[in-house]
XYZ file of N, CA, C and O in Angstrom:
736
model
N -10.087 10.267 2.112
C -9.134 9.497 2.907
C -7.464 9.058 2.985
O -7.836 8.963 1.784
N -6.821 9.726 3.659
C -5.245 8.944 3.537
C -4.937 7.291 3.279
O -5.609 6.270 3.797
N -3.912 7.418 1.849
C -3.652 5.677 1.837
C -2.748 5.567 2.985
O -1.795 6.370 3.428
N -2.580 4.358 3.181
C -1.444 4.202 4.579
C -0.313 3.074 3.479
O -0.398 3.478 2.451
N 0.343 3.157 4.814
C 1.541 2.440 4.113
C 1.781 0.530 3.875
O 1.055 0.665 4.209
N 2.753 0.803 2.695
C 2.448 -1.006 2.372
C 3.794 -1.019 3.332
O 4.456 -1.160 3.917
N 3.509 -2.558 3.687
C 4.187 -2.736 5.010
C 4.904 -4.649 4.008
O 4.910 -5.174 3.634
N 6.754 -4.497 4.099
C 7.488 -5.429 3.718
C 8.458 -5.532 4.631
O 8.313 -5.089 4.995
N 8.804 -7.289 4.611
C 9.384 -7.437 5.607
C 10.392 -9.083 4.937
O 10.372 -8.925 3.915
N 11.884 -8.428 5.429
C 12.650 -8.953 4.597
C 14.205 -8.994 5.516
O 13.886 -8.932 6.628
N 14.455 -10.350 5.301
C 15.135 -11.194 6.329
C 16.490 -11.630 5.489
O 16.732 -11.513 4.319
N 17.459 -10.426 5.831
C 18.272 -10.631 5.119
C 19.753 -10.644 5.713
O 20.115 -11.117 7.431
N 20.492 -11.969 4.918
C 21.921 -12.345 5.597
C 23.208 -10.968 5.024
O 23.586 -11.104 3.776
N 23.983 -10.532 5.836
C 24.573 -9.857 5.390
C 26.091 -10.391 6.061
O 26.721 -10.644 6.576
N 26.842 -10.370 5.102
C 28.760 -10.816 5.292
C 29.212 -9.237 4.254
O 29.516 -9.348 3.185
N 29.260 -8.717 5.402
C 30.572 -7.279 4.720
C 32.024 -7.153 5.318
O 32.373 -7.501 5.860
N 32.449 -7.660 4.202
C 34.049 -7.794 3.723
C 35.011 -6.891 4.283
O 36.034 -6.984 4.698
N 34.562 -6.056 4.198
C 34.895 -4.383 4.152
C 35.202 -4.108 5.939
O 36.058 -3.897 6.283
N 34.117 -4.534 6.634
C 33.753 -3.877 7.448
C 34.141 -5.253 9.252
O 34.259 -5.057 9.858
N 33.994 -6.666 8.713
C 33.982 -8.129 8.769
C 32.791 -7.683 9.610
O 32.927 -8.245 11.370
N 31.839 -7.907 9.121
C 30.513 -8.184 9.517
C 29.571 -9.151 9.204
O 29.450 -8.624 8.046
N 29.145 -9.519 9.253
C 28.503 -10.744 9.526
C 27.581 -11.383 10.529
O 27.096 -11.540 11.386
N 26.207 -10.702 9.806
C 24.775 -10.977 11.023
C 23.829 -11.021 10.053
O 24.012 -10.863 8.839
N 22.497 -11.800 10.669
C 21.400 -11.561 10.030
C 20.530 -10.435 10.821
O 20.715 -10.482 11.997
N 19.709 -9.811 10.149
C 18.215 -9.095 10.479
C 16.722 -9.135 9.789
O 17.650 -9.699 8.931
N 15.575 -9.407 10.312
C 14.752 -9.022 10.172
C 14.172 -7.886 10.041
O 14.755 -6.963 10.904
N 13.758 -7.849 8.973
C 13.152 -6.238 8.874
C 12.056 -6.149 8.356
O 11.807 -6.761 7.510
N 11.580 -5.013 8.725
C 10.207 -4.868 8.326
C 10.655 -3.065 7.645
O 10.754 -2.318 8.017
N 9.947 -3.086 6.393
C 9.879 -1.876 5.665
C 8.722 -1.070 6.038
O 7.474 -2.437 5.347
N 8.232 0.430 5.757
C 6.985 0.522 5.565
C 7.011 1.503 4.680
O 7.504 2.639 4.239
N 6.429 1.082 3.230
C 6.303 1.819 2.207
C 5.496 3.152 1.740
O 4.082 2.379 1.788
N 6.217 4.014 1.910
C 4.972 5.488 1.673
C 4.509 5.141 0.828
O 5.200 4.761 -0.177
N 2.987 5.420 0.369
C 2.384 5.621 -0.711
C 2.929 6.383 -2.517
O 3.326 5.894 -3.073
N 4.043 7.056 -1.888
C 4.361 7.670 -2.840
C 5.757 7.155 -3.078
O 6.767 7.404 -4.330
N 6.123 6.239 -2.587
C 7.855 5.727 -3.086
C 7.694 4.477 -3.767
O 6.432 3.880 -3.760
N 8.419 4.950 -4.380
C 8.731 3.574 -5.419
C 9.138 2.310 -4.725
O 9.607 2.498 -3.983
N 9.093 1.492 -5.582
C 9.647 -0.287 -5.441
C 11.135 0.011 -4.948
O 11.505 -0.622 -4.432
N 12.005 1.103 -6.276
C 13.348 1.342 -6.707
C 14.076 1.938 -4.833
O 14.709 1.658 -4.205
N 13.264 2.471 -4.997
C 13.678 3.448 -3.459
C 13.748 2.854 -1.865
O 14.603 2.795 -1.603
N 12.175 1.749 -1.971
C 12.529 1.038 -1.268
C 13.860 -0.095 -1.319
O 14.068 0.058 0.047
N 13.519 -0.616 -1.909
C 14.853 -1.327 -1.948
C 16.215 -0.826 -1.941
O 17.213 -1.601 -1.364
N 16.162 0.402 -2.561
C 17.846 1.133 -1.888
C 18.169 1.970 -0.536
O 18.879 1.401 -0.251
N 16.679 1.670 0.299
C 16.454 1.765 1.364
C 17.612 0.694 2.137
O 18.011 0.494 3.158
N 16.671 -0.463 1.651
C 17.568 -1.787 2.094
C 18.817 -2.044 1.898
O 19.466 -2.978 3.094
N 19.168 -1.327 1.062
C 20.426 -1.878 0.153
C 21.085 -0.893 1.133
O 22.261 -0.847 1.750
N 20.918 0.179 1.347
C 21.542 1.599 2.516
C 21.575 0.893 4.170
O 22.750 0.860 4.461
N 20.469 -0.062 4.262
C 20.282 -0.701 5.838
C 21.521 -1.730 5.598
O 22.737 -1.832 6.399
N 22.105 -2.616 4.319
C 22.859 -3.664 4.430
C 24.273 -3.145 4.496
O 25.435 -3.481 5.196
N 24.633 -1.902 4.174
C 26.123 -1.153 3.595
C 26.848 -0.514 4.988
O 27.475 -0.706 5.013
N 25.373 -0.499 6.064
C 25.766 0.436 7.028
C 25.070 -0.557 8.473
O 25.232 -0.089 9.651
N 25.348 -1.483 8.249
C 24.580 -2.312 9.088
C 25.091 -2.068 10.695
O 25.875 -2.025 10.378
N 24.440 -2.026 11.002
C 24.430 -2.156 13.037
C 23.106 -2.699 13.658
O 21.740 -2.417 13.091
N 23.153 -3.088 14.755
C 22.109 -2.732 15.869
C 21.186 -1.733 16.047
O 19.962 -1.579 15.917
N 21.949 -0.706 15.819
C 21.595 0.912 16.088
C 21.282 1.763 15.155
O 20.619 2.630 14.876
N 21.129 0.764 14.138
C 20.861 1.584 12.749
C 19.376 1.765 12.391
O 19.137 0.732 13.107
N 18.406 2.536 12.153
C 17.025 2.097 11.788
C 16.502 2.909 11.064
O 16.928 4.244 10.650
N 15.538 2.033 10.305
C 14.921 2.733 9.371
C 13.451 4.118 9.983
O 13.588 3.744 11.174
N 13.684 5.505 10.318
C 12.987 6.644 10.410
C 11.075 6.499 9.152
O 11.348 6.040 8.759
N 10.827 7.480 9.770
C 9.749 8.028 9.380
C 9.758 8.471 7.358
O 8.927 8.670 7.148
N 11.120 8.904 7.616
C 11.304 9.182 5.722
C 10.270 9.887 4.938
O 10.453 11.363 5.619
N 10.150 9.707 3.968
C 9.150 10.471 3.424
C 7.542 10.635 4.298
O 7.477 12.390 3.700
N 7.780 10.607 5.405
C 6.368 11.313 6.265
C 6.821 12.084 7.102
O 6.443 12.616 7.624
N 8.006 12.807 7.258
C 8.935 13.338 8.018
C 10.005 14.320 7.169
O 11.417 14.043 7.495
N 9.880 15.604 7.305
C 11.448 16.209 6.525
C 12.576 16.714 7.518
O 13.666 17.140 6.750
N 11.877 16.467 8.947
C 13.533 16.409 9.326
C 14.081 15.190 10.151
O 14.991 15.093 10.629
N 13.864 14.317 9.091
C 14.549 12.901 9.645
C 14.860 12.528 8.098
O 14.750 12.424 6.749
N 16.261 11.527 8.153
C 17.032 11.041 7.407
C 15.788 9.949 6.382
O 15.011 9.456 7.801
N 16.342 9.103 5.749
C 16.081 7.762 5.637
C 16.450 6.728 6.410
O 15.326 5.711 7.022
N 17.454 6.615 7.142
C 17.804 5.933 8.121
C 19.633 6.799 8.863
O 19.477 7.795 8.811
N 19.154 6.343 10.252
C 19.779 7.032 11.195
C 20.265 5.456 12.180
O 19.946 4.669 12.363
N 21.771 5.663 12.670
C 22.538 5.234 13.732
C 22.473 5.922 14.141
O 23.387 7.401 15.017
N 21.878 6.292 16.035
C 21.836 7.075 16.795
C 22.770 6.499 17.797
O 22.793 4.616 18.582
N 23.447 6.417 18.491
C 24.219 6.377 19.660
C 23.131 5.884 21.197
O 21.825 6.658 20.882
N 23.431 5.084 21.860
C 22.770 5.295 23.352
C 22.482 6.168 24.049
O 21.684 6.307 24.058
N 23.315 7.516 24.329
C 23.073 8.815 24.578
C 22.060 9.864 24.180
O 21.882 10.650 24.048
N 21.821 9.268 22.169
C 20.747 9.653 21.777
C 21.505 10.739 20.651
O 20.730 11.186 19.641
N 22.380 10.915 20.402
C 23.174 11.751 19.813
C 23.008 11.024 18.018
O 22.916 9.747 18.121
N 23.074 11.489 17.421
C 23.034 10.609 15.684
C 24.671 10.722 15.141
O 25.378 11.809 14.874
N 24.932 9.487 14.921
C 26.509 9.223 14.502
C 26.409 9.246 13.097
O 27.368 9.625 12.401
N 25.056 8.841 12.508
C 25.144 8.556 11.079
C 23.649 8.972 10.343
O 23.089 8.233 11.184
N 23.798 9.675 9.315
C 22.433 10.194 9.030
C 22.464 9.781 7.591
O 24.048 10.383 6.439
N 21.417 9.009 7.082
C 21.394 8.670 5.717
C 20.654 9.359 5.008
O 19.710 9.132 5.559
N 20.691 9.672 3.960
C 19.090 10.149 2.961
C 19.557 9.320 1.619
O 20.923 9.255 1.217
N 18.979 9.382 1.390
C 18.534 8.590 -0.790
C 18.118 10.085 -1.618
O 17.643 10.664 -1.113
N 18.643 9.733 -2.591
C 18.117 10.920 -4.032
C 19.730 11.751 -3.888
O 20.332 11.245 -4.035
N 18.589 12.997 -4.342
C 19.813 13.890 -4.323
C 19.249 15.220 -3.320
O 18.391 16.209 -4.005
N 19.506 15.039 -2.206
C 19.210 16.482 -1.331
C 19.860 17.305 -1.240
O 21.211 17.837 -2.064
N 19.403 18.583 -1.531
C 19.946 20.374 -1.197
C 21.302 20.031 -0.930
O 21.222 19.802 0.685
N 22.193 21.327 -1.189
C 23.630 21.486 -0.428
C 22.951 21.826 1.724
O 23.146 21.406 2.383
N 22.050 22.456 1.236
C 20.998 23.539 2.769
C 20.778 22.125 3.535
O 20.935 21.939 4.877
N 19.896 20.950 3.145
C 20.025 20.166 4.223
C 20.612 19.339 4.248
O 20.416 18.930 5.363
N 21.848 19.094 3.403
C 23.170 18.570 3.790
C 23.365 19.102 5.291
O 24.805 18.638 6.026
N 23.676 20.509 5.056
C 24.306 20.655 5.562
C 23.749 21.342 7.470
O 23.857 21.024 8.656
N 22.510 21.314 7.738
C 21.517 20.420 8.019
C 21.611 19.497 9.171
O 21.523 19.262 10.393
N 21.310 18.575 8.116
C 22.083 17.010 8.533
C 23.232 17.255 9.515
O 23.217 16.295 10.609
N 24.230 17.635 8.946
C 25.460 17.778 9.698
C 25.636 18.396 11.174
O 25.910 17.818 11.430
N 24.530 19.635 11.461
C 24.528 19.896 12.377
C 23.712 18.837 13.639
O 23.850 19.439 14.546
N 22.868 18.051 13.014
C 22.665 17.008 13.977
C 23.621 15.900 13.937
O 23.129 14.879 15.078
N 24.398 15.467 13.034
C 24.768 14.245 13.017
C 26.352 14.611 13.044
O 26.922 15.210 12.021
N 27.186 13.325 12.786
C 28.813 13.182 13.111
C 29.077 12.706 11.935
O 30.179 13.627 10.952
N 28.064 11.712 10.662
C 28.194 11.937 9.694
C 27.363 12.128 8.452
O 25.693 11.132 9.687
N 27.868 12.140 7.573
C 25.854 12.839 6.341
C 26.314 11.550 5.893
O 27.760 11.546 4.887
N 25.287 10.448 4.723
C 26.190 10.211 3.534
C 24.510 10.301 2.741
O 23.647 10.272 3.254
N 25.467 9.709 1.540
C 24.048 9.983 0.496
C 23.837 8.955 0.001
O 25.574 8.801 -1.174
N 23.532 8.606 -0.441
C 22.752 6.952 -1.681
C 22.435 8.398 -2.526
O 20.345 7.955 -2.393
N 23.017 7.967 -3.880
C 22.033 8.996 -4.886
C 21.893 7.672 -5.807
O 22.717 7.193 -6.020
N 20.941 8.046 -6.700
C 20.466 7.192 -7.903
C 19.578 7.600 -8.435
O 18.864 8.867 -8.230
N 19.158 7.179 -9.755
C 18.183 7.805 -10.365
C 18.726 7.786 -12.370
O 18.290 8.838 -12.938
N 20.387 7.400 -12.520
C 20.473 8.044 -13.873
C 20.910 8.859 -13.858
O 21.541 10.031 -13.410
N 20.230 9.604 -14.851
C 20.439 11.494 -15.140
C 20.994 12.479 -14.737
O 21.534 13.055 -14.014
N 19.853 12.267 -13.696
C 19.107 13.253 -12.765
C 20.254 13.145 -11.429
O 20.792 14.027 -10.507
N 20.882 11.801 -11.054
C 22.180 11.760 -10.071
C 22.709 12.691 -10.826
O 23.775 12.760 -10.129
N 23.253 11.816 -11.405
C 24.525 12.552 -12.389
C 24.734 14.536 -12.590
O 25.664 14.913 -11.887
N 23.798 14.836 -13.034
C 23.387 16.004 -12.789
C 23.617 16.934 -11.711
O 23.778 18.476 -11.319
N 23.080 16.285 -10.667
C 22.622 16.538 -9.404
C 24.463 16.786 -8.989
O 24.529 18.030 -8.269
N 25.035 15.949 -8.443
C 26.484 15.579 -8.754
C 27.369 16.653 -9.213
O 28.008 17.511 -8.778
N 26.818 16.904 -10.961
C 27.937 17.921 -11.505
C 27.415 19.223 -10.737
O 28.196 19.738 -10.582
N 26.131 19.461 -10.884
C 25.818 20.547 -10.534
C 26.308 21.094 -8.323
O 26.553 22.497 -8.399
N 26.322 20.160 -7.481
C 26.455 20.130 -5.671
C 28.263 19.608 -5.847
O 28.691 20.157 -4.755
N 28.719 18.822 -6.568
C 30.127 17.747 -6.474
C 31.483 18.507 -6.016
O 31.730 18.401 -5.138
N 31.778 19.833 -6.880
C 32.396 20.538 -6.525
C 33.114 21.132 -4.722
O 33.582 20.901 -4.148
N 31.872 21.527 -4.424
C 31.134 22.094 -3.275
C 31.654 20.979 -2.620
O 32.205 21.255 -0.898
N 30.629 20.200 -2.519
C 29.965 18.465 -1.608
C 31.322 18.064 -1.122
O 31.122 17.372 -0.169
N 32.339 17.792 -2.498
C 33.061 16.747 -2.320
C 34.539 17.321 -1.348
O 35.497 16.857 -0.919
N 34.880 18.724 -0.665
C 35.027 19.208 0.185
C 34.906 19.098 1.411
O 36.034 19.240 2.614
N 33.801 18.812 2.342
C 33.593 18.444 3.393
C 33.851 16.836 3.678
O 33.474 15.934 3.107
N 34.243 17.366 5.026
C 34.849 15.933 5.095
C 33.602 15.053 6.181
O 34.459 13.590 6.614
N 32.845 15.418 6.548
C 31.712 15.088 7.194
C 31.022 14.119 5.976
O 29.786 13.646 6.884
N 30.774 13.891 4.668
C 30.202 13.566 4.092
C 30.670 12.582 3.049
O 31.728 12.351 2.371
N 29.655 11.484 3.079
C 29.916 10.351 2.297
C 29.225 10.616 0.730
O 27.806 10.430 1.039
N 29.521 9.811 -0.466
C 28.632 10.696 -1.378
C 28.467 9.021 -2.070
O 29.795 8.900 -3.095
N 27.342 8.131 -2.527
C 27.751 6.990 -3.316
C 26.454 7.037 -4.086
O 25.245 6.799 -3.601
N 26.748 6.802 -5.305
C 25.682 6.710 -6.678
C 25.657 5.374 -6.897
O 26.996 4.293 -6.951
N 24.463 5.029 -6.549
C 24.301 2.978 -7.477
C 23.842 3.274 -9.181
O 22.781 4.580 -9.160
N 24.129 3.111 -9.918
C 23.668 3.061 -11.394
C 22.267 2.399 -11.642
O 21.838 1.938 -11.174
N 21.984 3.498 -11.758
C 19.982 3.429 -12.376
C 20.009 1.668 -13.100
O 18.696 1.208 -12.473
N 20.469 1.111 -14.126
C 20.583 -0.406 -14.312
C 20.030 -0.896 -13.570
O 19.521 -2.006 -12.812
N 21.407 -0.849 -12.051
C 21.168 -2.129 -10.889
C 19.820 -1.873 -10.012
O 19.287 -2.130 -9.572
N 19.971 -0.197 -9.740
C 18.299 0.284 -8.691
C 17.418 -0.452 -9.692
O 16.645 -1.100 -9.014
N 17.186 -0.742 -10.208
C 15.985 -0.396 -11.323
C 15.624 -2.091 -11.195
O 14.490 -2.780 -11.013
N 16.891 -2.994 -11.680
C 16.556 -4.653 -11.247
C 16.694 -4.855 -10.042
O 15.620 -5.574 -9.923
N 17.030 -3.399 -8.885
C 16.668 -4.318 -7.674
C 15.036 -4.236 -6.762
O 15.035 -5.126 -6.804
N 15.031 -3.361 -8.183
C 13.165 -2.626 -7.534
C 12.592 -3.644 -7.639
O 11.199 -4.081 -7.558
N 13.091 -4.827 -8.988
C 12.109 -5.684 -9.715
C 11.867 -6.692 -7.887
O 11.080 -7.619 -8.342
N 12.660 -6.800 -7.528
C 12.952 -7.876 -6.201
C 11.920 -7.390 -5.340
O 11.382 -8.439 -4.229
N 11.426 -6.628 -5.061
C 10.729 -6.191 -4.468
C 9.446 -6.990 -4.000
O 8.001 -7.281 -5.249
N 9.005 -8.084 -2.902
C 8.341 -8.609 -2.585
C 7.451 -8.307 -1.256
O 8.280 -7.253 0.124
N 6.421 -8.571 -0.808
C 5.809 -8.030 0.636
C 7.039 -8.979 1.595
O 6.655 -8.662 3.122
N 7.777 -10.666 1.447
C 8.415 -11.177 1.483
C 9.350 -10.928 1.280
O 9.555 -11.919 0.667
N 10.661 -11.091 1.684
C 11.949 -11.142 1.034
C 13.234 -12.238 1.971
O 12.609 -11.777 3.469
N 13.568 -12.679 1.539
C 14.803 -13.727 1.913
C 16.047 -12.970 0.998
O 16.109 -13.773 -0.047
N 17.181 -12.314 1.856
C 17.925 -11.773 0.938
C 19.406 -12.049 1.361
O 19.671 -11.865 2.733
N 20.369 -12.920 0.498
C 21.766 -12.489 1.057
C 22.553 -11.164 0.766
O 22.790 -10.737 -0.913
N 23.914 -10.515 1.248
C 24.000 -9.585 0.390
C 25.742 -9.808 1.119
O 25.845 -9.637 2.541
N 26.131 -9.715 0.067
C 27.687 -9.851 0.324
C 28.924 -8.763 -0.492
O 28.337 -7.861 -1.506
N 29.182 -8.134 0.322
C 29.676 -6.183 0.379
C 31.737 -6.675 0.223
O 31.894 -7.431 1.585
N 32.547 -6.213 -0.530
C 33.578 -6.192 -0.668
C 33.806 -4.722 -0.939
O 33.043 -3.579 -1.130
N 35.516 -4.247 -0.867
C 35.695 -3.126 -1.603
C 35.150 -2.635 -2.452
O 34.686 -1.020 -2.844
N 34.522 -3.255 -3.369
C 33.830 -2.514 -4.279
C 32.190 -2.700 -5.469
O 31.930 -2.507 -5.994
N 32.396 -3.980 -4.841
C 30.594 -4.538 -5.219
C 29.877 -4.858 -4.188
O 30.345 -5.295 -3.265
N 28.747 -4.892 -4.168
C 27.874 -5.192 -3.380
C 27.135 -6.894 -4.184
O 26.517 -6.617 -5.361
N 26.971 -7.639 -4.324
C 26.226 -9.293 -4.279
C 24.854 -9.444 -3.902
O 25.334 -9.078 -2.461
N 24.054 -9.519 -4.031
C 22.879 -9.154 -3.821
C 22.002 -10.801 -4.628
O 21.855 -10.744 -5.882
N 21.501 -11.307 -3.510
C 20.778 -13.147 -4.225
C 20.118 -13.691 -3.305
O 19.779 -12.872 -2.097
N 19.493 -14.073 -3.919
C 17.779 -14.364 -3.599
C 17.506 -16.111 -3.904
O 18.337 -16.563 -4.483
N 16.964 -17.094 -3.646
C 16.711 -17.893 -3.563
C 16.621 -18.183 -5.313
O 17.605 -19.516 -5.622
N 15.660 -17.291 -6.230
C 16.020 -17.706 -7.860
C 17.077 -16.377 -8.722
O 16.848 -17.346 -9.537
N 16.947 -15.799 -8.216
C 17.843 -15.010 -8.876
C 19.500 -14.203 -7.802
O 19.524 -14.072 -6.403
N 20.389 -13.606 -8.632
C 21.071 -12.349 -8.341
C 22.076 -11.401 -8.814
O 21.466 -11.229 -9.821
N 22.237 -10.290 -8.587
C 22.710 -9.086 -9.085
C 23.892 -8.808 -8.423
O 23.908 -8.459 -7.139
N 24.859 -8.065 -9.541
C 25.835 -7.606 -8.691
C 25.789 -5.795 -9.069
O 25.284 -5.338 -9.924
N 25.677 -5.320 -7.590
C 25.919 -3.310 -7.788
C 27.515 -3.039 -7.518
O 27.974 -3.703 -6.794
N 27.842 -2.841 -8.730
C 29.116 -1.908 -8.760
C 28.219 -0.569 -7.947
O 28.831 0.954 -9.440
N 28.702 0.152 -6.922
C 28.539 1.560 -7.038
C 29.500 2.409 -7.007
O 31.103 1.798 -6.932
N 29.037 4.299 -7.447
C 30.429 4.843 -7.730
C 30.918 5.561 -6.466
O 29.817 6.271 -5.630
N 31.630 5.861 -5.727
C 32.189 6.479 -4.707
C 31.825 8.011 -5.295
O 34.056 8.144 -5.767
N 31.742 8.942 -4.979
C 31.507 10.207 -5.013
C 32.789 10.962 -4.319
O 33.471 11.532 -4.538
N 32.414 11.044 -3.183
C 33.617 11.596 -1.745
C 33.150 11.114 -0.510
O 32.333 9.820 -0.251
N 34.515 11.028 0.081
C 34.031 10.717 1.849
C 34.775 8.785 1.335
O 35.465 8.584 0.787
N 34.637 8.335 2.281
C 34.769 7.144 2.503
C 33.683 6.103 3.470
O 33.678 6.614 4.964
N 33.346 5.600 3.019
C 32.226 4.940 3.935
C 32.517 3.408 4.358
O 31.961 3.197 4.929
N 34.050 3.650 4.591
C 34.044 2.456 5.691
C 34.608 2.519 6.885
O 34.830 1.506 7.903
N 34.581 3.630 7.053
C 34.835 4.491 8.049
C 34.042 4.541 9.662
O 34.125 5.018 10.501
N 32.302 3.398 9.477
C 30.967 4.560 9.770
C 30.698 2.978 9.954
O 30.747 2.037 9.195
């Protein structure tokens, strides 16, 4: 018998000082049996980075033809395709054929750095692509926050993301490898 997804609920308050976006969202995240808490929490963080009423989680790991999140226009076109990890250049080009802009949220420490060393020179030339790397210590710390019911506040400014709950807070300083995440 196949394992089923674990369901997590998150109420998040977003204060995005970059985009002047201030909104609360009640989200439901389905964690695939093979997904780690770190990856699931990075999907949640990715939602906050690009929050929009049309942004949604996809079937992700359950479907190779979909990103982790996407922002679909009312007419059905895909404005924003968001991938987590270290996708191949081939996968990113296929995503570009379907979406206006592609974003990669890279994480994992040394593997993420190696992926960028291998792919970065070629990928950094693409104006349809943005790559943001989350430091390993921050993503691992965020993973420890995973609970079935979460209430989080996220404040985003030009170079930091502040995540807080009733008990703790965490500053994340992502590294922008290429592109511009402020334009989406």
